[in-house]
Coordinates of N, CA and C in Angstrom, one line a residue:
X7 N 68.0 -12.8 -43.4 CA 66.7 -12.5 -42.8 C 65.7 -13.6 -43.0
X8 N 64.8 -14.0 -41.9 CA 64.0 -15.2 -41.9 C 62.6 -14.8 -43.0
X9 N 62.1 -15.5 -43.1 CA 60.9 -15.6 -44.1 C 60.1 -14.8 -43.1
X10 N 59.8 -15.0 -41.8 CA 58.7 -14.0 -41.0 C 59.1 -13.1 -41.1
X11 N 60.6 -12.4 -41.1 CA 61.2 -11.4 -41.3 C 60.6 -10.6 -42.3
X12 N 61.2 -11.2 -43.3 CA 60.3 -10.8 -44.9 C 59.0 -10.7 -45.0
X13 N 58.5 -11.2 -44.3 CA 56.9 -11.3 -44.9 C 56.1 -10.3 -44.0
X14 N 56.9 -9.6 -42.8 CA 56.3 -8.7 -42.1 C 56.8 -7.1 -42.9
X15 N 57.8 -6.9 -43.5 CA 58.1 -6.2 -44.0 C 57.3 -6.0 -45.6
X16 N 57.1 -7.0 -46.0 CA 55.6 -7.5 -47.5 C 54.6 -7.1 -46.7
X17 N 53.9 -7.4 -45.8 CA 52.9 -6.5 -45.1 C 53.1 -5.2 -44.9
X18 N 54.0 -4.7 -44.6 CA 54.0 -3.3 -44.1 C 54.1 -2.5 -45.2
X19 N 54.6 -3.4 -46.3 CA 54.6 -2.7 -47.7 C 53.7 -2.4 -48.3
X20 N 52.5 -3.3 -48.0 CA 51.2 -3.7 -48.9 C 50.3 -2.7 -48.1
X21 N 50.5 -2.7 -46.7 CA 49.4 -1.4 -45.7 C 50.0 0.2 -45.8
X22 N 51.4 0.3 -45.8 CA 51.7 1.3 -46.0 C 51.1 2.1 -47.7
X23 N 51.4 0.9 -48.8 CA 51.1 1.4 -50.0 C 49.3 2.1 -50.5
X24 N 48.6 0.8 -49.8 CA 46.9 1.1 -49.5 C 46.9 2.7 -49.0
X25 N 47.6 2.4 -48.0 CA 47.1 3.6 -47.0 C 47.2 5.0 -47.2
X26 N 49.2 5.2 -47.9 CA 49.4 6.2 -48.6 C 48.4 7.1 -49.8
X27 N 48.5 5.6 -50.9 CA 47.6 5.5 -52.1 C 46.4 6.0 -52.2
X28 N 45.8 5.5 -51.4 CA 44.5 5.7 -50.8 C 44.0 4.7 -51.5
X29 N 44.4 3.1 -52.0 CA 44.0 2.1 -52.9 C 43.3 1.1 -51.9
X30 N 42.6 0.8 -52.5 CA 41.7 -0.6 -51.6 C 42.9 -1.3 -51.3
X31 N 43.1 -2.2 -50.1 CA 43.8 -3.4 -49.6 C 43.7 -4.6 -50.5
X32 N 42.7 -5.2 -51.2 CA 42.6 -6.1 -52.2 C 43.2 -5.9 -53.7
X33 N 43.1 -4.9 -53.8 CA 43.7 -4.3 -55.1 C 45.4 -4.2 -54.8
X34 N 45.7 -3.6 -53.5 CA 47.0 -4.1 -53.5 C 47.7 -5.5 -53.2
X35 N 47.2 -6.0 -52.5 CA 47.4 -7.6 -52.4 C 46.9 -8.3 -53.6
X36 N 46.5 -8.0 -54.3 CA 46.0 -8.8 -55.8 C 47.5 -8.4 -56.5
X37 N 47.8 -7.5 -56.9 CA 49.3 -6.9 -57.0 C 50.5 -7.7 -56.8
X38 N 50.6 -7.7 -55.4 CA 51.2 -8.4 -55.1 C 51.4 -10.0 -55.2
X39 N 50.4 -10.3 -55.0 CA 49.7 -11.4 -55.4 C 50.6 -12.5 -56.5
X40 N 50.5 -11.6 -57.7 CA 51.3 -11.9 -59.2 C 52.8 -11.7 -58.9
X41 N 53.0 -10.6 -58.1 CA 54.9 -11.1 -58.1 C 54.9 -12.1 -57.6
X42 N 54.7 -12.2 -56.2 CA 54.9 -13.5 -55.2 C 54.8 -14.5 -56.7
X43 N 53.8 -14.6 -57.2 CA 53.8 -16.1 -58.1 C 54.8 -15.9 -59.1
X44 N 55.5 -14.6 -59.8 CA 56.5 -15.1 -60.8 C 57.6 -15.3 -59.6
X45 N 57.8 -15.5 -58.8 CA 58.9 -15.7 -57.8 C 59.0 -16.5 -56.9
X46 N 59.0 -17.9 -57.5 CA 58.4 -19.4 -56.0 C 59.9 -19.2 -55.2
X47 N 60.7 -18.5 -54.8 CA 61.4 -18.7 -53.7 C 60.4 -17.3 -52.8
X48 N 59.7 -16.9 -52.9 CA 59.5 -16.0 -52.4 C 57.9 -16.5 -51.9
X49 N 57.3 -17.4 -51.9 CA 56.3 -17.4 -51.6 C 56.2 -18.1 -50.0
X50 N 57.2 -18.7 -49.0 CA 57.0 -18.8 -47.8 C 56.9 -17.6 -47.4
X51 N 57.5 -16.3 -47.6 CA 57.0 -15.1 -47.4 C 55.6 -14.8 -47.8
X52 N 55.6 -14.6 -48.5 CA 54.4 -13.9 -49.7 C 52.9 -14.5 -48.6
X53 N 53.3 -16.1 -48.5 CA 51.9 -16.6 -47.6 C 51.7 -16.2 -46.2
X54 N 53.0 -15.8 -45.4 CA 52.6 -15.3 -43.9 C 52.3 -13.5 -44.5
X55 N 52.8 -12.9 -45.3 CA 52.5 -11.6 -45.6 C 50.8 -11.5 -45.8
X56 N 50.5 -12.0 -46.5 CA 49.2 -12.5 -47.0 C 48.3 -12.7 -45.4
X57 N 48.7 -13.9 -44.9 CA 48.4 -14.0 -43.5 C 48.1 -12.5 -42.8
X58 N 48.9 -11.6 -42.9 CA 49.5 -10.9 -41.6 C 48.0 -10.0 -42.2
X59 N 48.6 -9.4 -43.7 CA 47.3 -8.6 -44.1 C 45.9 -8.8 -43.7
X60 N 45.5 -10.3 -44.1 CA 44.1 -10.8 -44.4 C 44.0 -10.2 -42.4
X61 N 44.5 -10.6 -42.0 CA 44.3 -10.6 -40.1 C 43.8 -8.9 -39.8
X62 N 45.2 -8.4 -40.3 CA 44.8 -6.8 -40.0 C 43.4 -6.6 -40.6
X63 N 43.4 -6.5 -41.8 CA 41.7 -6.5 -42.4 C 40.8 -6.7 -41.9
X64 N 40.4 -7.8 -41.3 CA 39.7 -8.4 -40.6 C 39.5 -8.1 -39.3
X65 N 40.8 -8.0 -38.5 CA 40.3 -7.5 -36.9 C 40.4 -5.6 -36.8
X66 N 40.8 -4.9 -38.0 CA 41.2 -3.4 -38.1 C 40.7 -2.8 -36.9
X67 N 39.3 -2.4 -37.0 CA 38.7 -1.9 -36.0 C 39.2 -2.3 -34.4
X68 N 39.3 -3.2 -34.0 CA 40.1 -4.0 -32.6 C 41.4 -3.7 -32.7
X69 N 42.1 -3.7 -33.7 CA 43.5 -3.2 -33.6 C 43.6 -1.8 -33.4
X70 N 43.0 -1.1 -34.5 CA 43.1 0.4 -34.4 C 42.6 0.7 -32.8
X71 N 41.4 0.3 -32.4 CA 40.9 0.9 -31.0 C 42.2 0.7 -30.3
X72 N 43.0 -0.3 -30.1 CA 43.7 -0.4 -29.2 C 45.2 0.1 -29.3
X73 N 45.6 0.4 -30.6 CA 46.7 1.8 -30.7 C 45.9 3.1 -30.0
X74 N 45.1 3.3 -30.5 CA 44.6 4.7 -30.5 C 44.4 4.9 -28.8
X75 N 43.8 3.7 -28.1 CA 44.0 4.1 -26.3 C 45.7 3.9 -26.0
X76 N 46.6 3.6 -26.5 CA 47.9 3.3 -25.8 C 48.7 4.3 -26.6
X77 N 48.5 5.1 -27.6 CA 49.2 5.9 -28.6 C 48.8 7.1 -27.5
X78 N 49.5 7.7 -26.6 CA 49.2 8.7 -25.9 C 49.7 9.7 -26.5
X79 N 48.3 11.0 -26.7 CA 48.8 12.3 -27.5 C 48.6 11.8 -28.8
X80 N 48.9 10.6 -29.4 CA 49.1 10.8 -31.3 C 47.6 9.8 -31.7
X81 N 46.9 10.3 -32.4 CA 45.6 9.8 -33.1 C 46.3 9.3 -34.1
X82 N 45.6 8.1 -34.3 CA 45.6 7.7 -35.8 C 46.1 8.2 -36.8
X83 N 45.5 8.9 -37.1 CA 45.8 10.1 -38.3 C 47.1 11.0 -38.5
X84 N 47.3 11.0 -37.3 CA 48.5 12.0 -36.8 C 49.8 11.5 -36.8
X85 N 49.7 9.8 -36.8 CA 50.7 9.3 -36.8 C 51.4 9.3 -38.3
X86 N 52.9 9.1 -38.0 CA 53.7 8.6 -39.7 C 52.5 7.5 -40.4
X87 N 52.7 7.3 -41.5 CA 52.0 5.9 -42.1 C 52.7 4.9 -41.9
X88 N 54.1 4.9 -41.6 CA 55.0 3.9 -41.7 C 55.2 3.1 -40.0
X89 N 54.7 4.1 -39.5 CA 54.5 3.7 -38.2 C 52.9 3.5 -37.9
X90 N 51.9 3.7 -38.6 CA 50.4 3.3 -37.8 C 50.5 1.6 -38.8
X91 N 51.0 1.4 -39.9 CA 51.0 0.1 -40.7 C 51.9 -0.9 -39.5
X92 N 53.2 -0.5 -39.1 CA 54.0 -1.5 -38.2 C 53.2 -1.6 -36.7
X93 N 52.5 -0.7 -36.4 CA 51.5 -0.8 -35.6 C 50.5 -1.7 -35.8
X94 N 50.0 -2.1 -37.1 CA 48.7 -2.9 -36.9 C 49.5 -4.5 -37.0
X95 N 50.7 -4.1 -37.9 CA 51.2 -5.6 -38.1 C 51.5 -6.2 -37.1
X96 N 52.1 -5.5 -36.1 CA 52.8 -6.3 -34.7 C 51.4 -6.5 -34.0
X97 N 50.6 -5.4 -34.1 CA 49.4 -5.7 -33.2 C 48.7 -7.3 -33.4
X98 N 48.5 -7.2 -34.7 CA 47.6 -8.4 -35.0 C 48.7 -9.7 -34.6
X99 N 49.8 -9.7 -34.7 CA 50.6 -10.9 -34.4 C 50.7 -11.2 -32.9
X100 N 50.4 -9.9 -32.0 CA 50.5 -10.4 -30.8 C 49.2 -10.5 -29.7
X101 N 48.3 -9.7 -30.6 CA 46.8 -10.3 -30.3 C 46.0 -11.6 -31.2
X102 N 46.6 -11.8 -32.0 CA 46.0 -12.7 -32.9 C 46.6 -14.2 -33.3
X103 N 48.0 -13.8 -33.5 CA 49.0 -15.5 -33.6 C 49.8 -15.6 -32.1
X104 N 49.0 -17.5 -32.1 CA 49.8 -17.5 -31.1 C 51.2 -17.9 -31.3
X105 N 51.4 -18.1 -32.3 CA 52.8 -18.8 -32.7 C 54.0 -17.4 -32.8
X106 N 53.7 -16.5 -32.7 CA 54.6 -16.0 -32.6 C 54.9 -14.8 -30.9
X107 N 55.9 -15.4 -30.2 CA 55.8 -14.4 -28.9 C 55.9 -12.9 -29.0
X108 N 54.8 -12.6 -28.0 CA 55.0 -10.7 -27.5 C 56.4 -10.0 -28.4
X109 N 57.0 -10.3 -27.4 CA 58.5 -10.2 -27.7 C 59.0 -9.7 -28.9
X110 N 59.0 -11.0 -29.7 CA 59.3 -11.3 -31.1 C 59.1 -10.3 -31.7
X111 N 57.3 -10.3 -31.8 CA 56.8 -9.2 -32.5 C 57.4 -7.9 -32.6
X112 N 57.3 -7.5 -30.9 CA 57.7 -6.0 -30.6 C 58.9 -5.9 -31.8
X113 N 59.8 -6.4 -31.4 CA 61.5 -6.4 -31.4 C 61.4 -6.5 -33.1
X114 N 60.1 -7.0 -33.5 CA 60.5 -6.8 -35.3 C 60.3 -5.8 -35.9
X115 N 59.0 -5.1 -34.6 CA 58.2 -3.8 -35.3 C 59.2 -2.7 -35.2
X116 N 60.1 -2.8 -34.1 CA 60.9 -1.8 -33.5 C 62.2 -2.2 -35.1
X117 N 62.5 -2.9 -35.0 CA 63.8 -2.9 -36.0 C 63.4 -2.5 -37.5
X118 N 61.8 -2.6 -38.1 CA 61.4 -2.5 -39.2 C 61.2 -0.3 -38.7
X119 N 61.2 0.1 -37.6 CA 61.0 1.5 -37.3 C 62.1 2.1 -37.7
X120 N 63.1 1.8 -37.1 CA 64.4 2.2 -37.2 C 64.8 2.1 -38.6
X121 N 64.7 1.6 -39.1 CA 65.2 1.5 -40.7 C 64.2 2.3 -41.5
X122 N 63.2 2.1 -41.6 CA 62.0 3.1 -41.9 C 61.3 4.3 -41.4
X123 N 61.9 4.4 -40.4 CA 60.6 6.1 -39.8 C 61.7 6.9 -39.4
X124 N 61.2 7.8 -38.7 CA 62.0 8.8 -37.9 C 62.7 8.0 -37.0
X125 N 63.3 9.3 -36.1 CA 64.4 9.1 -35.1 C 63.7 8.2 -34.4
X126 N 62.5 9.2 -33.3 CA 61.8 8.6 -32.5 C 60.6 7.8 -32.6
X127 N 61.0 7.1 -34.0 CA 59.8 6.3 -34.2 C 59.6 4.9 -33.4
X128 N 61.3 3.8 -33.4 CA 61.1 3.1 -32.3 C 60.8 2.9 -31.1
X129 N 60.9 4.1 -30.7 CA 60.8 4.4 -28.8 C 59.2 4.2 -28.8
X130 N 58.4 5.1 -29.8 CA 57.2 5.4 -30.0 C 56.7 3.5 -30.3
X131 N 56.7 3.6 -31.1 CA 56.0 1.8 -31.4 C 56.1 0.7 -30.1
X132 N 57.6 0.9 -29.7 CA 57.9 0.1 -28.6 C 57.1 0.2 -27.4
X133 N 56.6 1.5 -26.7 CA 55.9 1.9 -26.0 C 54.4 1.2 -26.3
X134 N 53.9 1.9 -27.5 CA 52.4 1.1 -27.5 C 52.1 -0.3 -27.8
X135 N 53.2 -1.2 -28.5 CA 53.4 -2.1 -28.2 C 53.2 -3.5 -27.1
X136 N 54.3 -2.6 -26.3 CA 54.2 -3.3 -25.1 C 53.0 -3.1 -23.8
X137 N 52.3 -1.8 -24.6 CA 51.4 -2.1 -23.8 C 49.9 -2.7 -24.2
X138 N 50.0 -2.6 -25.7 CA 48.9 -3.8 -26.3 C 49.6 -5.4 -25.6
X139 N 50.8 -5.6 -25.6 CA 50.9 -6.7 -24.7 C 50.9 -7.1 -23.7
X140 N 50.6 -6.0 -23.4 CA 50.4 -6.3 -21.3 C 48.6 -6.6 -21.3
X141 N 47.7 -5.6 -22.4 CA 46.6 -6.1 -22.7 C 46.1 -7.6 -23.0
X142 N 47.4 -7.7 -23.9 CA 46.7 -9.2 -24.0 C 46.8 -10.2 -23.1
X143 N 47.7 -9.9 -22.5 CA 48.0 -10.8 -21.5 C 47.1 -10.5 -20.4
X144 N 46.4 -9.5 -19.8 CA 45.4 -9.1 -19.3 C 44.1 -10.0 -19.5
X145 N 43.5 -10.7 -20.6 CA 42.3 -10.1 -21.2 C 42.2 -12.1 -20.9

């Protein structure tokens, strides 16, 4: 597994845990924080995870608006947690870095679904996905 690999999966860990918890996002990234450092093979991850977080945080409101119009039928709220967190992570990576393609993203959010959510969780992500990226590519 590649270090983006990992480190999107460290993010989805760190938004899923907040979210569930109901714990501030700094308090869990401070957390995390301390393993990443007793673990220096693990910190080319740890710094794009960190990355991916600090972004979602930061654009949330812009991300969330734009699940919530392409999530047809499912609010926010309504969604799994494990799917509105792989929702912000791919979001921000394909509205926000350009270094990583549409594509890419999609195809990571979808493989981190399948291993993590329900049946129909992939089909579901994949869908709004690709149409935050038709947005972006729009805009």
């Amino acid at each position: 597994m590649s270090a983006r690999s990992k480190a999107r999966k460290r993010a989805l860990d760190m938004l899923f845990q907040a979210d569930v918890r109901g714990e501030e996002l700094r308090s869990v990234v401070l957390a995390e924080s301390g393993r990443a450092s007793a673990e220096p093979d693990r910190m080319e991850s740890w710094l794009y995870a960190r990355e991916i977080v600090d972004g979602v945080e930061d654009h949330r409101e812009q991300i969330d608006e734009l699940i919530s119009s392409y999530a047809q039928g499912w609010s926010l709220d309504r969604m799994p947690n494990v799917d509105r967190a792989l929702l912000r992570v791919a979001a921000w990576e394909i509205l926000f870095n350009d270094e990583v393609p549409a594509p890419v993203a999609i195809d990571e959010a979808v493989e981190l679904a399948k291993e993590y959510s329900t049946e129909d969780s992939s089909r579901f992500v994949n869908g709004v996905l690709g149409k935050i990226a038709e947005h972006a590519r729009n805009v």
